[in-house]
Each structure stands twice: as structure tokens, then as C-alpha cells.
PDB file of C-alpha atoms and ligand atoms in Angstrom:
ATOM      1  CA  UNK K   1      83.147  39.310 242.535  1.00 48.00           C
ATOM      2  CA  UNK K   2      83.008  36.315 240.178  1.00 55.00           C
ATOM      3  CA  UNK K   3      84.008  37.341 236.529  1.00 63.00           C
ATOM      4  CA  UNK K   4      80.897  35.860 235.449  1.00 65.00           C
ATOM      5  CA  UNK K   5      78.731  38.272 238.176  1.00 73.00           C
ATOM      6  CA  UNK K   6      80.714  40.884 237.430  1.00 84.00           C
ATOM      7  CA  UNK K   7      79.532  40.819 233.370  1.00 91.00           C
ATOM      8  CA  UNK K   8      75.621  40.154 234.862  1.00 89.00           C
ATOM      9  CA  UNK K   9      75.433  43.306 236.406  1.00 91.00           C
ATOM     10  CA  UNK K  10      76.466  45.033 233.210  1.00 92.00           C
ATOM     11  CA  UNK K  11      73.960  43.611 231.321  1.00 94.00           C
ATOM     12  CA  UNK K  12      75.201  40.416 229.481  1.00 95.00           C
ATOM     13  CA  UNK K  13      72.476  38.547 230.902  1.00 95.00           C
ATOM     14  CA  UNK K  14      72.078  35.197 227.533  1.00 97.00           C
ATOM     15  CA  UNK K  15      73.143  32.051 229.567  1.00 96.00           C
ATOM     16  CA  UNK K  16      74.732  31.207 226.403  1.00 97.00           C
ATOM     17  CA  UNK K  17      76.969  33.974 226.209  1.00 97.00           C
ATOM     18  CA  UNK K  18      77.901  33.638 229.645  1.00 96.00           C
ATOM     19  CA  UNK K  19      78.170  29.886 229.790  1.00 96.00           C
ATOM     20  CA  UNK K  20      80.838  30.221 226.695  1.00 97.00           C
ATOM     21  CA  UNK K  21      82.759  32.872 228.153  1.00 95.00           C
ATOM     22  CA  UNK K  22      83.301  30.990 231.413  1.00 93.00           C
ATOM     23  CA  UNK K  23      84.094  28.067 229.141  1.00 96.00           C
ATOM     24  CA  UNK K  24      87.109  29.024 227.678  1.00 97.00           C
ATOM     25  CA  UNK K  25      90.234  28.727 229.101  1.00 95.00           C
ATOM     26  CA  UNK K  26      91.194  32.688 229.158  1.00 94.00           C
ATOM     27  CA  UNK K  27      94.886  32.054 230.344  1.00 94.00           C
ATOM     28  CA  UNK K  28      95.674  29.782 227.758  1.00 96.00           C
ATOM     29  CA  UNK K  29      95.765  32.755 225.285  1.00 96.00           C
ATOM     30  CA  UNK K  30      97.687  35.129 227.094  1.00 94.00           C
ATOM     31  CA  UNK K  31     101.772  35.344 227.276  1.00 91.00           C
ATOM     32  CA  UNK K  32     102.383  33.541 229.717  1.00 91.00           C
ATOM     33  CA  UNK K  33     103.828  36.398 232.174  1.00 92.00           C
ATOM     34  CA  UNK K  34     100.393  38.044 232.116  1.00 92.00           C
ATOM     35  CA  UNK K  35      98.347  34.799 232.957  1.00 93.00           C
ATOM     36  CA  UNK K  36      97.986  36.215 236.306  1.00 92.00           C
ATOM     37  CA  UNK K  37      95.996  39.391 234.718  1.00 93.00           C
ATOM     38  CA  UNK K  38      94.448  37.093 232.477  1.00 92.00           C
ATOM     39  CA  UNK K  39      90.588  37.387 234.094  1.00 86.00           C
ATOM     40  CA  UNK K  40      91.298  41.471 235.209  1.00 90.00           C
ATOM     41  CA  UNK K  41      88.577  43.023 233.066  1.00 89.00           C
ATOM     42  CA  UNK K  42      90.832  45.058 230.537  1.00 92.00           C
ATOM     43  CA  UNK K  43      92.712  44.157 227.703  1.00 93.00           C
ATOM     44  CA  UNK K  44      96.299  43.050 227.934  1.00 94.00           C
ATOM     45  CA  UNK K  45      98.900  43.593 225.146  1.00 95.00           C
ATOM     46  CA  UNK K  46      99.623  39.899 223.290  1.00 95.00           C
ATOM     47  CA  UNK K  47     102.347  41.904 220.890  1.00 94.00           C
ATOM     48  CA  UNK K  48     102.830  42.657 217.540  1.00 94.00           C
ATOM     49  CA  UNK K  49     100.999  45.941 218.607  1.00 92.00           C
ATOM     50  CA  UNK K  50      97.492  43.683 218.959  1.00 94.00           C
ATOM     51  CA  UNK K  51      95.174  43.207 222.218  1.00 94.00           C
ATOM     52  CA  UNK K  52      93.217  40.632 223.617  1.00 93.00           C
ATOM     53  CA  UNK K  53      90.217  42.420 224.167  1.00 93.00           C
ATOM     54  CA  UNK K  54      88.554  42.957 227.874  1.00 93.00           C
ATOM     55  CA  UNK K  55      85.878  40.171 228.825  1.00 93.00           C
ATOM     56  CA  UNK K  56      83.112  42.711 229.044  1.00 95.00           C
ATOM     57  CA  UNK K  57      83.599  43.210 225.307  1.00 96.00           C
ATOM     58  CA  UNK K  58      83.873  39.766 224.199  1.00 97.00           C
ATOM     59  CA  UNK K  59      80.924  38.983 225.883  1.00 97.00           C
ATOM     60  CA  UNK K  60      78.986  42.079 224.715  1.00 98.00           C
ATOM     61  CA  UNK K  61      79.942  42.236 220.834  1.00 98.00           C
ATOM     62  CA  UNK K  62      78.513  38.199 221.509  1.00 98.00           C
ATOM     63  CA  UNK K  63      75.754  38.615 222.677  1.00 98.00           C
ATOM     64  CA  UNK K  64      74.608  41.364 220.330  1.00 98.00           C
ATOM     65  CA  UNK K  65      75.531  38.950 217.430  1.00 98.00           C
ATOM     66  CA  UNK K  66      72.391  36.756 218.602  1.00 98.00           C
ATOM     67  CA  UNK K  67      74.143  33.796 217.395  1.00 98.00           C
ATOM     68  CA  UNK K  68      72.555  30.447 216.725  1.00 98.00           C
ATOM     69  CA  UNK K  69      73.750  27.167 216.604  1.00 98.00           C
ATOM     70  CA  UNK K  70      73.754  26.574 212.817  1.00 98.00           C
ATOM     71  CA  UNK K  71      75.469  30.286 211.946  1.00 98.00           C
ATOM     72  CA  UNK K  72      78.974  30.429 210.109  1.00 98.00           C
ATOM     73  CA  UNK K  73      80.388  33.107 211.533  1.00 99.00           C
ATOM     74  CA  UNK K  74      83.624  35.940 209.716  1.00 99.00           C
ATOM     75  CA  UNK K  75      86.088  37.499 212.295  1.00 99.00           C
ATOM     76  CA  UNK K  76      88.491  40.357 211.049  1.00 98.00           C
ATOM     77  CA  UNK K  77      91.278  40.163 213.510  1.00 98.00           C
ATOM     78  CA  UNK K  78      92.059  36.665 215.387  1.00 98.00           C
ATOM     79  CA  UNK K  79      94.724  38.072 217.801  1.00 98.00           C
ATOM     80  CA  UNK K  80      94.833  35.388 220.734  1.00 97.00           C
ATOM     81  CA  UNK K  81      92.022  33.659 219.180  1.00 98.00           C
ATOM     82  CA  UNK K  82      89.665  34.466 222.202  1.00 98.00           C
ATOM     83  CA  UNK K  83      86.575  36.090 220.681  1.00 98.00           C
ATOM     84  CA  UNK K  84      87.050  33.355 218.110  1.00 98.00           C
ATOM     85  CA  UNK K  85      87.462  30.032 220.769  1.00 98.00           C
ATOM     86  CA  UNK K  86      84.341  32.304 222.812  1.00 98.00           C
ATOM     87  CA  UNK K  87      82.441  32.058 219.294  1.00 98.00           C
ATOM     88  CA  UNK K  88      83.131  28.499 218.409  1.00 98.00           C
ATOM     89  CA  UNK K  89      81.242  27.565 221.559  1.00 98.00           C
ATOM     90  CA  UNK K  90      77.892  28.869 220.065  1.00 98.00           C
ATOM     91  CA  UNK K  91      78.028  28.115 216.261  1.00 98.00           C
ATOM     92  CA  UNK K  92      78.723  25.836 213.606  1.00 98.00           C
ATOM     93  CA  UNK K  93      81.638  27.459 212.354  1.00 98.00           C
ATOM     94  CA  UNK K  94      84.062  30.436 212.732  1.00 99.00           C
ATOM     95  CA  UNK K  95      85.987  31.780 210.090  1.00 99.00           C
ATOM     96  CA  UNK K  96      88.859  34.323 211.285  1.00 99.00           C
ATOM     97  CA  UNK K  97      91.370  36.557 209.209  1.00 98.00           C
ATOM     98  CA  UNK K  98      94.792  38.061 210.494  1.00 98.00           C
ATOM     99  CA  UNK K  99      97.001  40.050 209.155  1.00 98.00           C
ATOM    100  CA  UNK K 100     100.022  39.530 211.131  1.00 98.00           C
ATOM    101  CA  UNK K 101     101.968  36.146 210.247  1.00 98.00           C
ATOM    102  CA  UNK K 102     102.713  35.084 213.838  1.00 97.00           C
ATOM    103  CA  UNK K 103      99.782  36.023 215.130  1.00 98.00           C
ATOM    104  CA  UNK K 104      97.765  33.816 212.889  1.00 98.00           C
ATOM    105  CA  UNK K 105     100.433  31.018 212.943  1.00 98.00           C
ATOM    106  CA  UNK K 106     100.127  31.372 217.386  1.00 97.00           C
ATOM    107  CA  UNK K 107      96.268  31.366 216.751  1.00 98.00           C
ATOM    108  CA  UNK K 108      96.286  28.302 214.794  1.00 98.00           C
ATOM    109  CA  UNK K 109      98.086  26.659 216.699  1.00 98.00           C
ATOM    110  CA  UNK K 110      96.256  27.316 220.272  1.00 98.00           C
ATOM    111  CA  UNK K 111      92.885  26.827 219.111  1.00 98.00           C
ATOM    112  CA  UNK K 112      93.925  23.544 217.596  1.00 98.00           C
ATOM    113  CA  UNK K 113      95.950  22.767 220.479  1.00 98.00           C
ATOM    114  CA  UNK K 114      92.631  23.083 222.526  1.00 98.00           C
ATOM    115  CA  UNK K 115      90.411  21.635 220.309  1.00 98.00           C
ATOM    116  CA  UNK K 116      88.944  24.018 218.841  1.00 98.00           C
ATOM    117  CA  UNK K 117      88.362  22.290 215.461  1.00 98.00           C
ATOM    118  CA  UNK K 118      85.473  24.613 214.072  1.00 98.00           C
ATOM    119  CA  UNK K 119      87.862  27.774 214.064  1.00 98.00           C
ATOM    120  CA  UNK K 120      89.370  28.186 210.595  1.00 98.00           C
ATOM    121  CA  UNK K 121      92.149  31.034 210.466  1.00 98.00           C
ATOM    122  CA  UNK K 122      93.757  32.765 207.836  1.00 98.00           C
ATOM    123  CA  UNK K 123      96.501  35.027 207.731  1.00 98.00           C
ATOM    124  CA  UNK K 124      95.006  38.052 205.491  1.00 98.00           C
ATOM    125  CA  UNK K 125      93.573  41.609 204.893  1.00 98.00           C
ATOM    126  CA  UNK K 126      90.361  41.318 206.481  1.00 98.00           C
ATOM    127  CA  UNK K 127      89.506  44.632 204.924  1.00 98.00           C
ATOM    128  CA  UNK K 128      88.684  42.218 202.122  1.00 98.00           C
ATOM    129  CA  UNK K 129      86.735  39.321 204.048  1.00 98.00           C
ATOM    130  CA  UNK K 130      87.262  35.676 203.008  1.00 98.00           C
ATOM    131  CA  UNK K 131      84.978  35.510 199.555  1.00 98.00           C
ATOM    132  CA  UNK K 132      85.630  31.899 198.983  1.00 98.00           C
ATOM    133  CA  UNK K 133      83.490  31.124 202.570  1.00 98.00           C
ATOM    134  CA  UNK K 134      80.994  33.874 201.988  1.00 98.00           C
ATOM    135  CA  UNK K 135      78.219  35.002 202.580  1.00 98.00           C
ATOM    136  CA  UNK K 136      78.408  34.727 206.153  1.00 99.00           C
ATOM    137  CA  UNK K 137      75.384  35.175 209.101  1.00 99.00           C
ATOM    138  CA  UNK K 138      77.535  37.376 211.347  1.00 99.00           C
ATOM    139  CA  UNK K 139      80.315  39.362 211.110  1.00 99.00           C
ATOM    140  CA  UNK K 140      82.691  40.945 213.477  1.00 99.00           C
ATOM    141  CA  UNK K 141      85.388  43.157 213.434  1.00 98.00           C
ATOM    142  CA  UNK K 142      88.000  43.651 216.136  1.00 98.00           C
ATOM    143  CA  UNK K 143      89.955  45.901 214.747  1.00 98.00           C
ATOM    144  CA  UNK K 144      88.732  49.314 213.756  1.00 98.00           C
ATOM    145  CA  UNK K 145      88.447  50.649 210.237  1.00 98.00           C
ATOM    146  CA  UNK K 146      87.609  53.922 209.508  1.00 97.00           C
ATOM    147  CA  UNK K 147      84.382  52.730 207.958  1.00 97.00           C
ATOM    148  CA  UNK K 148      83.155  49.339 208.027  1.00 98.00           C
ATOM    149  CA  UNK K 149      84.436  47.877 203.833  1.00 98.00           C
ATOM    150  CA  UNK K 150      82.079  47.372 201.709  1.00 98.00           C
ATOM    151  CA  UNK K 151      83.545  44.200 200.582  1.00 98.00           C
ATOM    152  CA  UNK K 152      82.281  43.269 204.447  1.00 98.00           C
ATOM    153  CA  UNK K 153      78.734  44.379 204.368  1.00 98.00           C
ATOM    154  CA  UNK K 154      78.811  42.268 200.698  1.00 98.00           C
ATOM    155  CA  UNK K 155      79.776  38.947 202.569  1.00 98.00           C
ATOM    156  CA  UNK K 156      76.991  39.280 204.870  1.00 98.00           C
ATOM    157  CA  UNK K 157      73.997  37.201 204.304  1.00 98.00           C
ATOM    158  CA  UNK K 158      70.440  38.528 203.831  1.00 98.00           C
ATOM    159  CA  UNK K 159      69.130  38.770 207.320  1.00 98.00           C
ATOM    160  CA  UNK K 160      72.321  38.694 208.953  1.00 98.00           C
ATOM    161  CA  UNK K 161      74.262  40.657 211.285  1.00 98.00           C
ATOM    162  CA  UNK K 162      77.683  42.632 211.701  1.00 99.00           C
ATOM    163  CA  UNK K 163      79.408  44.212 214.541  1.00 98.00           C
ATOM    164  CA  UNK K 164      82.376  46.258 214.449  1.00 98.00           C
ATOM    165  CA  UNK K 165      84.352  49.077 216.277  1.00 98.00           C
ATOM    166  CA  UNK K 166      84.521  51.950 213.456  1.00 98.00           C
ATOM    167  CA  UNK K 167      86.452  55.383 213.790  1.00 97.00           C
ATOM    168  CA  UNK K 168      89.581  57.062 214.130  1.00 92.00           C
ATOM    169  CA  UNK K 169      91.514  56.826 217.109  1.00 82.00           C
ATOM    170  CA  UNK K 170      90.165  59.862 218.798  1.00 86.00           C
ATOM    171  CA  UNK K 171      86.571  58.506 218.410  1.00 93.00           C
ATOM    172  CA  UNK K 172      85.092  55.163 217.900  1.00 97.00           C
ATOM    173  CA  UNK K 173      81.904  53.755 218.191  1.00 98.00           C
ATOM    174  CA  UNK K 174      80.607  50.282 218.144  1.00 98.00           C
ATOM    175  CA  UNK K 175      77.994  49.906 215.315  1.00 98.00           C
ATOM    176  CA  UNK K 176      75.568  46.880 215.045  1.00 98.00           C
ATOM    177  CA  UNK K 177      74.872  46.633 211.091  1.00 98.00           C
ATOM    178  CA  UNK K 178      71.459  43.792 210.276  1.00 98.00           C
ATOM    179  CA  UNK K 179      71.024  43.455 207.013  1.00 98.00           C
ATOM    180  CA  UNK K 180      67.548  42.817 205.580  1.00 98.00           C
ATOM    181  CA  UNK K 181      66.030  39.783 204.055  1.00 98.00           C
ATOM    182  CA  UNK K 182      66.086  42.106 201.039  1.00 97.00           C
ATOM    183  CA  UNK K 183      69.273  42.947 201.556  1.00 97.00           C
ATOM    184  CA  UNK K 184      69.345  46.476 202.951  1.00 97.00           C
ATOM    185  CA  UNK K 185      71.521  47.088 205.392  1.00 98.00           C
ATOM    186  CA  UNK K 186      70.941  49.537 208.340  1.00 98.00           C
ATOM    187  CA  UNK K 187      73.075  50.935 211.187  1.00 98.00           C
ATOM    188  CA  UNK K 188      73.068  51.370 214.833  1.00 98.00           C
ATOM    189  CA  UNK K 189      75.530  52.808 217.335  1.00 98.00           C
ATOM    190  CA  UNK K 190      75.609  50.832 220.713  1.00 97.00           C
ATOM    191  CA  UNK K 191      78.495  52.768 222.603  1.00 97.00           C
ATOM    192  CA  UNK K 192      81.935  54.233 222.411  1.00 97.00           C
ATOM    193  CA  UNK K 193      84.634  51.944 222.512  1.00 96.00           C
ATOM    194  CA  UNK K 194      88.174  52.168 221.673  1.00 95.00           C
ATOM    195  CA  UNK K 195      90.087  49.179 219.656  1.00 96.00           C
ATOM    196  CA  UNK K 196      93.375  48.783 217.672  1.00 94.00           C
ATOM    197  CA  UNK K 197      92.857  50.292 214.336  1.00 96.00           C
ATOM    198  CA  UNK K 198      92.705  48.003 211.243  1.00 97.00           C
ATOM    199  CA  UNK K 199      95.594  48.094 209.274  1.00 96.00           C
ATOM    200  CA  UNK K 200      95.280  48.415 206.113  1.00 84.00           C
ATOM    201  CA  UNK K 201      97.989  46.620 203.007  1.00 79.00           C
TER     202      UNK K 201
HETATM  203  N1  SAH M   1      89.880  39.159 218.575  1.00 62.60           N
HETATM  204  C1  SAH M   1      91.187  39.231 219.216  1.00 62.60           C
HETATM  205  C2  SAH M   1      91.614  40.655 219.545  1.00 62.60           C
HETATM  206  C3  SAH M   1      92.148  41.278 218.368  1.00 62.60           C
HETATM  207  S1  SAH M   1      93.129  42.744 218.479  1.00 62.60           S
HETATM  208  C4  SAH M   1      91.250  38.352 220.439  1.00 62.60           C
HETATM  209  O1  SAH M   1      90.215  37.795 220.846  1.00 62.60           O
HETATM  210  O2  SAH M   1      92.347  38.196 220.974  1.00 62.60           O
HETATM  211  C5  SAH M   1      92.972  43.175 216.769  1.00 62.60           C
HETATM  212  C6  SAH M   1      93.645  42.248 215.812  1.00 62.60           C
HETATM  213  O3  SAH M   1      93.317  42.678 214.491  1.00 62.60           O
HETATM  214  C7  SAH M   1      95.170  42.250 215.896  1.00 62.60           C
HETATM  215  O4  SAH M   1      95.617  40.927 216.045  1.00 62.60           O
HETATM  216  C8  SAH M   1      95.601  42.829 214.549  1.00 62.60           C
HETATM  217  O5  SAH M   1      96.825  42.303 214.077  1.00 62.60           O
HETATM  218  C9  SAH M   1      94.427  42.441 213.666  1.00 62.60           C
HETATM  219  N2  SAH M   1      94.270  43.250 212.441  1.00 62.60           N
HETATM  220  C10 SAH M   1      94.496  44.574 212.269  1.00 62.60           C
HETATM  221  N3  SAH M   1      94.213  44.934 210.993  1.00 62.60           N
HETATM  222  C11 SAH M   1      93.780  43.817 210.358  1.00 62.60           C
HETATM  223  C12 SAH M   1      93.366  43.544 209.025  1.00 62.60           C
HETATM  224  N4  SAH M   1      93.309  44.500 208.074  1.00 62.60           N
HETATM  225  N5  SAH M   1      93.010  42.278 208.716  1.00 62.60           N
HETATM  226  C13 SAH M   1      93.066  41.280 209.646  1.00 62.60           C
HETATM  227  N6  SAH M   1      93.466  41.479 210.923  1.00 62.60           N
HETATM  228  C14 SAH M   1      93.821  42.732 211.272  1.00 62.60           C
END
């Protein structure tokens, strides 16, 4: 089965989403003794204890952004830079925080590498967001905090939307967080999922 087929029949069914996913080069952010692995559906380790995540959730988390074309988009947690290249493909801007030195140095350098040149990355505790680009229209979060920060739900922009994995590492759920035009912000779960937890400084 086609990756693309394969994420269909599970329900990612935006031509956007798909169209971007099968637009980015997926080996190109792997180590380079896993490219082989690189389109199994499951994460693979990238080091520094961090994950590229498993297409199926890339393209899920995506799609239940509902981006548009003129949205500046946050991501806590750039790892390989995936979600954030898969992002860039459907927005005006992505802004991405990591905490890990090399990881955001490797980042930068891949996404610019491929040409990426709407991905901005910053090494930093994404517990805290990046307040000098807020507010943003989406959020994500691929790493897990325990509960999603507050300084997070701040930087979202009235009638926006946030994703993240939150829990503990026995249990975690993704929750899908819109936030009024008002500015009230209420929750959803979507499923259980289970992603590196966010570290905090
Ligand atoms: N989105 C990534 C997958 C990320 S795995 C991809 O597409 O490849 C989770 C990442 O979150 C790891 O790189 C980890 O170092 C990072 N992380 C963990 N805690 C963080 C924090 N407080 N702030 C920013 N990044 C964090």
C-alpha cells in the first residue's frame, strides 16, 4: 500500500494535508542508517532522546490544525524538522522552538538546506512560546507537558487553534484547544497517543 493510501483509509482525507505530506522529502530528515525505515509508519529515534514522529500523526495533528494559507504557525519541539517542513507547505510561516542545541542547529540547517525558507527555529524552552512572534493562529506541541502552559494558550490568537499531546507517560491524550473570538478557550480530547515528554529548564 502507498503511504499516501495507507493515511486515506485512516481518515486523513484534506488533499492539502496529503499533498504536503507526500511533498516532503521524509528521508532527508532521518540519520542516514534509518533512511530505509524512513516511510514505515512509526517513529524512529533521531537522538538526543527525541523522535521523528510516525506519518499518521503528522498528518493527523495537520489536518486538525485546519490551516490556511495566510496562518503563522508556533511549534514546541522541531526535532528533524518534519512536522515543521510538512507545515511550511500550507502556511505563511512556521515558527519552531527546541530545546536541545544540536537538534535545533541540525534543524536549521536541513530545512534551509532544502529550502525551506518560511521555517524559523529557535533553540529554547517552548514551555514559554516565542512572545516576540506572538500571538500565533495555531499551535502545536510535540512534546508532551503535563498540562498544556499557560504562557501557550496566551500566544494563541482569538479564534485560533492548538494541538498538543498532554499527560504523563503512563497516559496521554491528544487535546485540540480553539480559542474563541472572545478569547475563551475550550478543550477537546481526540485520542490517546504517546509522545516524548517536554522537558522542562
Ligand atoms: N516535531 C518533531 C518531533 C519532535 S520529538 C519532528 O517532526 O521531527 C519532540 C521534540 O521536542 C524533541 O526534539 C525534544 O528535544 C523537544 N523538546 C522537549 N521538550 C522541549 C521544550 N521544553 N521546548 C522545546 N522543545 C522541547
Amino acid at each position: 500500500m502507498l503511504p499516501e493510501e495507507h493515511l486515506e483509509k485512516r481518515g486523513i482525507t484534506d488533499p492539502a494535508v496529503l499533498h504536503a505530506i507526500r511533498s516532503v522529502a521524509r528521508e532527508e530528515f532521518v540519520p542516514a542508517e534509518l533512511r530505509a525505515e524512513a516511510f514505515d509508519d512509526r517513529p524512529l529515534q533521531i537522538g538526543f532522546d527525541a523522535t521523528i514522529s510516525q506519518p499518521y500523526i503528522v498528518a493527523a495533528m495537520t489536518q486538525l490544525l485546519e490551516v490556511r494559507a495566510e496562518n503563522r504557525v508556533l511549534e514546541i519541539g522541531t526535532g528533524s524538522g518534519f512536522q515543521a517542513a510538512v507545515l511550511s507547505c500550507l502556511v505563511a510561516a512556521v515558527y519552531s522552538v527546541e530545546i536541545v542545541p544540536e537538534l535545533a542547529r541540525s534543524a536549521t540547517e536541513r530545512l534551509g538546506r532544502l529550502g525551506y525558507a518560511n521555517v524559523f527555529v529557535k533553540e529554547a524552552d517552548g514551555s514559554l512560546g516565542w512572545p516576540e512572534e506572538a500571538p500565533f493562529d495555531r499551535i502545536i506541541l510535540t512534546a508532551a507537558p503535563l498540562q498544556i502552559p499557560d504562557a501557550l494558550l496566551g500566544q494563541l490568537a482569538p479564534g485560533g487553534l492548538l494541538v498538543a499531546p498532554e499527560g504523563g507517560p503512563e497516559q496521554q491524550v491528544l487535546i485540540l484547544v480553539s480559542k474563541s473570538a472572545a478569547g475563551e478557550c475550550s478543550r477537546k480530547t481526540v485520542f490517546p497517543v504517546s509522545f516524548i515528554p517536554m522537558r522542562r529548564t
